[in-house]
mmCIF file of C-alpha atoms in Angstrom:
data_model
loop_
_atom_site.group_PDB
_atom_site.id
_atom_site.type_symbol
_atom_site.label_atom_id
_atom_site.label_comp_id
_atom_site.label_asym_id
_atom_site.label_seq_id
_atom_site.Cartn_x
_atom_site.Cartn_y
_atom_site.Cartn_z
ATOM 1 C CA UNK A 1 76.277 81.281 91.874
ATOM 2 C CA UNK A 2 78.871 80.572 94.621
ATOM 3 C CA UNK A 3 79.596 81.623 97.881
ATOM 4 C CA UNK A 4 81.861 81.715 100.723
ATOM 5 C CA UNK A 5 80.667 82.829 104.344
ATOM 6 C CA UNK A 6 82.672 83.243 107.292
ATOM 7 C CA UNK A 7 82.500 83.931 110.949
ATOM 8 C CA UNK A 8 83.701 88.184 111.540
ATOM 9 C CA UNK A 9 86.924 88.512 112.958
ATOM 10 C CA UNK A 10 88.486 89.762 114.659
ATOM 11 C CA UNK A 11 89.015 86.497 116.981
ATOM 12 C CA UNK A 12 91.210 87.345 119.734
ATOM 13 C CA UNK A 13 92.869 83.935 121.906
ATOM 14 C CA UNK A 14 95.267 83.269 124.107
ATOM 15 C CA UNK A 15 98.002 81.510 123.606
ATOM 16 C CA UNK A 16 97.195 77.535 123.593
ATOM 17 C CA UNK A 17 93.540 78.333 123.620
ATOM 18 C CA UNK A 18 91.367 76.252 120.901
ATOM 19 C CA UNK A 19 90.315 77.756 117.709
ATOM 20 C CA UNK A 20 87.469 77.274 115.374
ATOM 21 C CA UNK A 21 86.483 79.471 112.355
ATOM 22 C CA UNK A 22 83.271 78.911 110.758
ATOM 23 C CA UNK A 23 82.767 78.470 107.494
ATOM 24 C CA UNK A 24 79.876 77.540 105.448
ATOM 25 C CA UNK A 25 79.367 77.821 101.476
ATOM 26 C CA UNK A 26 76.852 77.798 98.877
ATOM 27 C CA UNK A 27 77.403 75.907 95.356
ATOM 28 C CA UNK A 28 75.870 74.197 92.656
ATOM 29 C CA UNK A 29 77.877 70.397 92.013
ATOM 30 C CA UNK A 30 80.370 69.331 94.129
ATOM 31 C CA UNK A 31 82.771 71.942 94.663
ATOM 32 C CA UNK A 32 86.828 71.533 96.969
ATOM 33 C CA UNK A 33 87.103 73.780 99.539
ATOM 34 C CA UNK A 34 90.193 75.438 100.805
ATOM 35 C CA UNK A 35 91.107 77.505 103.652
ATOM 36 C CA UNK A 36 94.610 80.218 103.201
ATOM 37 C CA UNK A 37 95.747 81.837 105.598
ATOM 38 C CA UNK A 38 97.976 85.072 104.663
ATOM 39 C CA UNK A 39 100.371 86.622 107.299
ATOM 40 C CA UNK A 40 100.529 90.524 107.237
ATOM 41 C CA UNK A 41 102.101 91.918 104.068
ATOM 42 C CA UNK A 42 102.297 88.678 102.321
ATOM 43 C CA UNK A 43 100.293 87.122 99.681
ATOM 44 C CA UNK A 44 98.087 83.952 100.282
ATOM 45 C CA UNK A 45 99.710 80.815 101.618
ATOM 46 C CA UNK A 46 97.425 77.282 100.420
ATOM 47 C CA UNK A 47 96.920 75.717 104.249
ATOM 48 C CA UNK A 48 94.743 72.624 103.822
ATOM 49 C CA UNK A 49 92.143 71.671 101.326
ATOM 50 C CA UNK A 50 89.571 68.839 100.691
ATOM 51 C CA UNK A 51 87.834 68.130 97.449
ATOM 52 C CA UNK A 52 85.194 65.774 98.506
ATOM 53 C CA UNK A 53 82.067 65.259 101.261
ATOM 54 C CA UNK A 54 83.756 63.976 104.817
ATOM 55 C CA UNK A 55 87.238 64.459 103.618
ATOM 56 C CA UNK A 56 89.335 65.903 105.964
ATOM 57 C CA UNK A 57 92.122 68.484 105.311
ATOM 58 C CA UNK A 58 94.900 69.163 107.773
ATOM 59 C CA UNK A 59 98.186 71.001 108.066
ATOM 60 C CA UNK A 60 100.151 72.486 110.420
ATOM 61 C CA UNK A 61 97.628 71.117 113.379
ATOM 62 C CA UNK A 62 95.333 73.137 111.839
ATOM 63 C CA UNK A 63 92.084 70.647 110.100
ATOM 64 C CA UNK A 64 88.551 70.801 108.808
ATOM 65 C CA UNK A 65 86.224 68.758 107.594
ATOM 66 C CA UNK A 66 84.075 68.811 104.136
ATOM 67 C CA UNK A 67 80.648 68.220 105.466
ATOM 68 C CA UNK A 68 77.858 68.167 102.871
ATOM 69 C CA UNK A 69 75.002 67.918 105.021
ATOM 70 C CA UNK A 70 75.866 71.502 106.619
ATOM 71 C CA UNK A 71 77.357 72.784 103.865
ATOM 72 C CA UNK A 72 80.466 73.595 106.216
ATOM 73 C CA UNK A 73 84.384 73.520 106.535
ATOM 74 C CA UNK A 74 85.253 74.847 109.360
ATOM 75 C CA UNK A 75 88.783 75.602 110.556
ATOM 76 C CA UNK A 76 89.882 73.967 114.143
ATOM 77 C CA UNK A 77 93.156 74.034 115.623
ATOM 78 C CA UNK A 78 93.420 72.265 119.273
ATOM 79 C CA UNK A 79 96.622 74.805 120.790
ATOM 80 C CA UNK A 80 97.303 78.007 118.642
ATOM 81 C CA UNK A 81 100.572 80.149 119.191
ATOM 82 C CA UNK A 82 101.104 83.713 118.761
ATOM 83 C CA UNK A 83 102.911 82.779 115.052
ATOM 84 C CA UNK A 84 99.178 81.591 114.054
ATOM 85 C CA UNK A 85 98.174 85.473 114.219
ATOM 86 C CA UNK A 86 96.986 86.123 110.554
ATOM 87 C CA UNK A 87 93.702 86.114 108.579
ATOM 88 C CA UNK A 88 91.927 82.923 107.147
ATOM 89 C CA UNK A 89 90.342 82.700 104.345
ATOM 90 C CA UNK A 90 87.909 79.721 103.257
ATOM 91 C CA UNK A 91 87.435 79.115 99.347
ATOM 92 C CA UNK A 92 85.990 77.386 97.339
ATOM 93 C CA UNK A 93 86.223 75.784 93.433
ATOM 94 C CA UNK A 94 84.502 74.011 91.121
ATOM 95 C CA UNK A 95 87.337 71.999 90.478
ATOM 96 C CA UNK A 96 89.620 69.746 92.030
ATOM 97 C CA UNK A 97 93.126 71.937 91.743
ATOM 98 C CA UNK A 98 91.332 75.287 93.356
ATOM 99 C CA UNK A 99 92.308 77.606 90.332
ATOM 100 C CA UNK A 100 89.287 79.180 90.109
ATOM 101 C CA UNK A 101 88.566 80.356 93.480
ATOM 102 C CA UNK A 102 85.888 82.341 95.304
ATOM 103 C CA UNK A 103 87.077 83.424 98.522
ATOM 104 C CA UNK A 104 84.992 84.864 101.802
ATOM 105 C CA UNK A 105 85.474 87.732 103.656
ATOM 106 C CA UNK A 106 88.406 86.412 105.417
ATOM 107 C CA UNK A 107 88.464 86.268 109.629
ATOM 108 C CA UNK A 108 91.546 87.924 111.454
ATOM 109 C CA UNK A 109 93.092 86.422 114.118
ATOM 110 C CA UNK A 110 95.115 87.261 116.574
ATOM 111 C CA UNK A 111 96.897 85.220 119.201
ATOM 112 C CA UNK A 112 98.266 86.618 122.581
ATOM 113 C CA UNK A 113 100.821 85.002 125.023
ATOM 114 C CA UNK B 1 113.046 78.918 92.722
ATOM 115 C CA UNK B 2 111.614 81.827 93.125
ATOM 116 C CA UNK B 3 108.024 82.325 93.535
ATOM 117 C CA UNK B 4 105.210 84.668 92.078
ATOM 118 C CA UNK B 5 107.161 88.179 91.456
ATOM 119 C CA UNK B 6 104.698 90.762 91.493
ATOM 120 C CA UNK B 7 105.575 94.960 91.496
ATOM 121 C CA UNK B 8 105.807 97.373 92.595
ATOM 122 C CA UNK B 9 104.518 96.672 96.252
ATOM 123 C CA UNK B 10 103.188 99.839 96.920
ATOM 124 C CA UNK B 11 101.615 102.050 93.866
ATOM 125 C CA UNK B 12 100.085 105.447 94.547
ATOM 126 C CA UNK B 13 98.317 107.079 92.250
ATOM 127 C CA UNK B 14 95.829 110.461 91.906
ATOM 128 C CA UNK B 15 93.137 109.861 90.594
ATOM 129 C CA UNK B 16 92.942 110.266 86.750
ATOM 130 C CA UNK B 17 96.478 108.597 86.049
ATOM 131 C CA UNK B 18 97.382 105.129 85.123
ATOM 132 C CA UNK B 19 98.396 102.242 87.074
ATOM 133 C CA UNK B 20 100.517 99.183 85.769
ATOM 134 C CA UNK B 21 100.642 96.398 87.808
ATOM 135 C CA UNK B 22 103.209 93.772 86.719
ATOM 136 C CA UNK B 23 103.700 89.763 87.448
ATOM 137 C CA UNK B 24 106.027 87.430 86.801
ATOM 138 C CA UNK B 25 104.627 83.800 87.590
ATOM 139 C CA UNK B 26 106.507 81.137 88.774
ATOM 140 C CA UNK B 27 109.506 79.472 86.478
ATOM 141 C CA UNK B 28 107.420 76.848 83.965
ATOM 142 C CA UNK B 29 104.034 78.495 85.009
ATOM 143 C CA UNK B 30 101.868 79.210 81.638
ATOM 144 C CA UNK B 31 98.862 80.428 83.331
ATOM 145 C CA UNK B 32 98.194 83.701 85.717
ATOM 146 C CA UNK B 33 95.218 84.596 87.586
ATOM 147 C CA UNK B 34 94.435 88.253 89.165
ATOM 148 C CA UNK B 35 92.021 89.039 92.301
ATOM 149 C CA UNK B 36 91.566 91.876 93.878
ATOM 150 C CA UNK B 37 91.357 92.518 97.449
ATOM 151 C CA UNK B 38 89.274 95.391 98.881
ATOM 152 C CA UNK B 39 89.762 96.894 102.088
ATOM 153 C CA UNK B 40 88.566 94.170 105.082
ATOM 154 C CA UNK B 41 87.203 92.567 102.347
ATOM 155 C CA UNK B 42 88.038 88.561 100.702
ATOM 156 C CA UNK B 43 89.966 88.026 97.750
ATOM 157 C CA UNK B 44 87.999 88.340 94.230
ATOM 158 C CA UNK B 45 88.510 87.087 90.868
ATOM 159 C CA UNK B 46 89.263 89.076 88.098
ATOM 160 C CA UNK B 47 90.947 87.433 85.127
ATOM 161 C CA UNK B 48 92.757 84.196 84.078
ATOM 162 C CA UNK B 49 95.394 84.234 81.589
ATOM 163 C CA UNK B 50 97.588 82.075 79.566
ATOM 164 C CA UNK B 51 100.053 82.996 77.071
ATOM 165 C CA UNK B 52 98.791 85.388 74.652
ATOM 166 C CA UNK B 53 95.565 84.214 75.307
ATOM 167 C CA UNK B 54 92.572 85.616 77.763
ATOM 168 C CA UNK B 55 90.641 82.830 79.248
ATOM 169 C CA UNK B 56 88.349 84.185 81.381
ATOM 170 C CA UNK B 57 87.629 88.125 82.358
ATOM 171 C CA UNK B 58 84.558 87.388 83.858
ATOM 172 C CA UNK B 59 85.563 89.175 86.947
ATOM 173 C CA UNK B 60 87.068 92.438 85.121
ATOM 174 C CA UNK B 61 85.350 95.878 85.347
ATOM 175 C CA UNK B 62 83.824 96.503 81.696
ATOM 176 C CA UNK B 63 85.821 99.797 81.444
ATOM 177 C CA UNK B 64 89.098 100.843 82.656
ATOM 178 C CA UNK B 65 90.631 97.945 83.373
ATOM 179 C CA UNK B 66 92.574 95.451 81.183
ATOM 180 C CA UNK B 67 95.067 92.977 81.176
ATOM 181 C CA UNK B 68 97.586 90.772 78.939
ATOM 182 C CA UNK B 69 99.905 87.972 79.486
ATOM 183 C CA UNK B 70 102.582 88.390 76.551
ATOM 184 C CA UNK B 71 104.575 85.801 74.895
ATOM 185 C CA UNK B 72 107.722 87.119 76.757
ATOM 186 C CA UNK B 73 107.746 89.400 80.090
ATOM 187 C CA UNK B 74 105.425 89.885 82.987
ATOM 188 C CA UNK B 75 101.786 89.941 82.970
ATOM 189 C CA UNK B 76 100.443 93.409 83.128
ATOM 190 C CA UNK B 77 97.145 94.759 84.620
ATOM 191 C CA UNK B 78 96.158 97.804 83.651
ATOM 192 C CA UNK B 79 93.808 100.585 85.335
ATOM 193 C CA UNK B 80 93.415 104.050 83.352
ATOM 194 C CA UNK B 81 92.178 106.894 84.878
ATOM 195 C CA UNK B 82 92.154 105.622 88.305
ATOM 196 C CA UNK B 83 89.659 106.413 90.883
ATOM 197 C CA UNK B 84 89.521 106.286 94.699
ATOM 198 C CA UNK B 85 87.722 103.175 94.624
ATOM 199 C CA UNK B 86 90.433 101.210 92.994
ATOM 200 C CA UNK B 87 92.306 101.558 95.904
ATOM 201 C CA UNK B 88 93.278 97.736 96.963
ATOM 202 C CA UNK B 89 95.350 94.737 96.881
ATOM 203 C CA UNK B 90 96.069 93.134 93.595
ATOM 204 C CA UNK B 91 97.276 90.019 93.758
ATOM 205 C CA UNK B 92 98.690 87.630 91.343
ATOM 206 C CA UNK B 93 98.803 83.744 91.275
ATOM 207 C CA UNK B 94 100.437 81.584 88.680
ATOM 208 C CA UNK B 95 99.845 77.484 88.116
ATOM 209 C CA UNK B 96 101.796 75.689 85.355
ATOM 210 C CA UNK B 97 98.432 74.318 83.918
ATOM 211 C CA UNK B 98 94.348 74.141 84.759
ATOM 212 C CA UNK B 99 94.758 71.055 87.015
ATOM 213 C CA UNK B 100 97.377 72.735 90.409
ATOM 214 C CA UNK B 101 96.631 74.515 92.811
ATOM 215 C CA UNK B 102 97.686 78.379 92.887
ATOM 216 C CA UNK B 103 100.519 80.072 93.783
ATOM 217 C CA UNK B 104 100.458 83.428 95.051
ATOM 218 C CA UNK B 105 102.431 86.724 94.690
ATOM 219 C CA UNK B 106 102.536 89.022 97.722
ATOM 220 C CA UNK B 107 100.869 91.510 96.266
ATOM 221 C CA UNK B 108 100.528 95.371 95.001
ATOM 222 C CA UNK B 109 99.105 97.829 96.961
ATOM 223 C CA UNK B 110 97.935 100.450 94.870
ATOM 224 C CA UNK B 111 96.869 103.868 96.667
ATOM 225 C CA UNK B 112 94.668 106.081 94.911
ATOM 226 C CA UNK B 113 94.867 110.167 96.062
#
């Protein structure tokens, strides 16, 4: 089946420090892979996505790229700010649109100034 | 236009009672999608409905738990005779068909005592 791993949180940075959460995923087929990020008492917010090998998703200044050979999408973002403070999650679908989702365990981070 | 309505946020419950969880999807969504969220834990799949119709309740507990997506009003998940360990977040998502990406609620918290 499935499945979505990702670095433990919580990742503490400063403010403009560089970021990278690591993600890595098992599947059968070629599945997209997302990453939300959901801010504290909201629901999940769709940040970037890519649905095929060496694509690269990117929002926000956040990216990461779908590589096949490591079975990996990490999350980078070069200068993060305290309004980045929230918890990531990377995902995965068999299709294309992300409907059917399995998430991992979701990494917390949290951004001093 | 508003976005995925879920309530109540916060549900607390002792343990033998029912909880009703209720979401209205986006305007011209057909299709809703619940995942539960366990404490520091990642988002997981439950059961995707359209209309009148269960899709797939793969992700359901075999007893206890049901849902339904009626032909007018909210989609309802259902948990009788709660226990502590259906204490979570229960969120909702909504796409208007099996091709877009998800939109999600913020969320019900439900609290079991």
């Amino acid at each position: 089946g499935n499945s979505v791993t990702q670095m433990e949180g919580p990742v503490t940075l400063s403010e403009e420090a560089f970021l990278t959460i690591n993600c890595t995923y098992t599947a059968t087929g070629y599945p997209s892979l997302f990453w939300y990020v959901q801010y504290p008492g909201e629901g999940l917010q769709l940040l970037l996505k890519a649905t095929k090998a060496d694509d690269k998703g990117s929002n926000k200044g956040f990216e990461a790229t779908y590589r096949k050979e490591t079975t990996s999408f990490h999350l980078e973002k070069g200068s993060v700010q305290v309004s980045d403070s929230a918890v990531y999650f990377c995902a995965l679908s068999d299709n294309n649109a992300g409907n059917m989702l399995t998430f991992g365990g979701g990494t917390r981070l949290m951004v001093k100034p | 236009n508003a976005g995925v309505m879920q309530n109540p946020r916060h549900l607390v419950r002792r343990r033998g009672q029912e909880a009703r969880l209720r979401c209205s999807p986006m305007k011209g969504h057909s299709h809703v999608y619940w995942y539960r969220q366990l404490p520091e834990e990642g988002l997981k799949f439950m059961v995707y409905l359209q209309k009148e119709n269960i899709i797939d309740e793969s992700g359901m507990p075999k007893e206890r738990f049901s849902a339904e997506f009626p032909k007018e009003g909210p989609s309802i998940l259902r948990i009788q005779q709660v226990v502590r360990g259906d204490s979570a977040a229960y969120f909702c998502a909504s796409s208007p068909n099996d091709n877009s990406p998800l939109h999600f609620g913020n969320g019900t918290r439900l609290t079991v005592t």
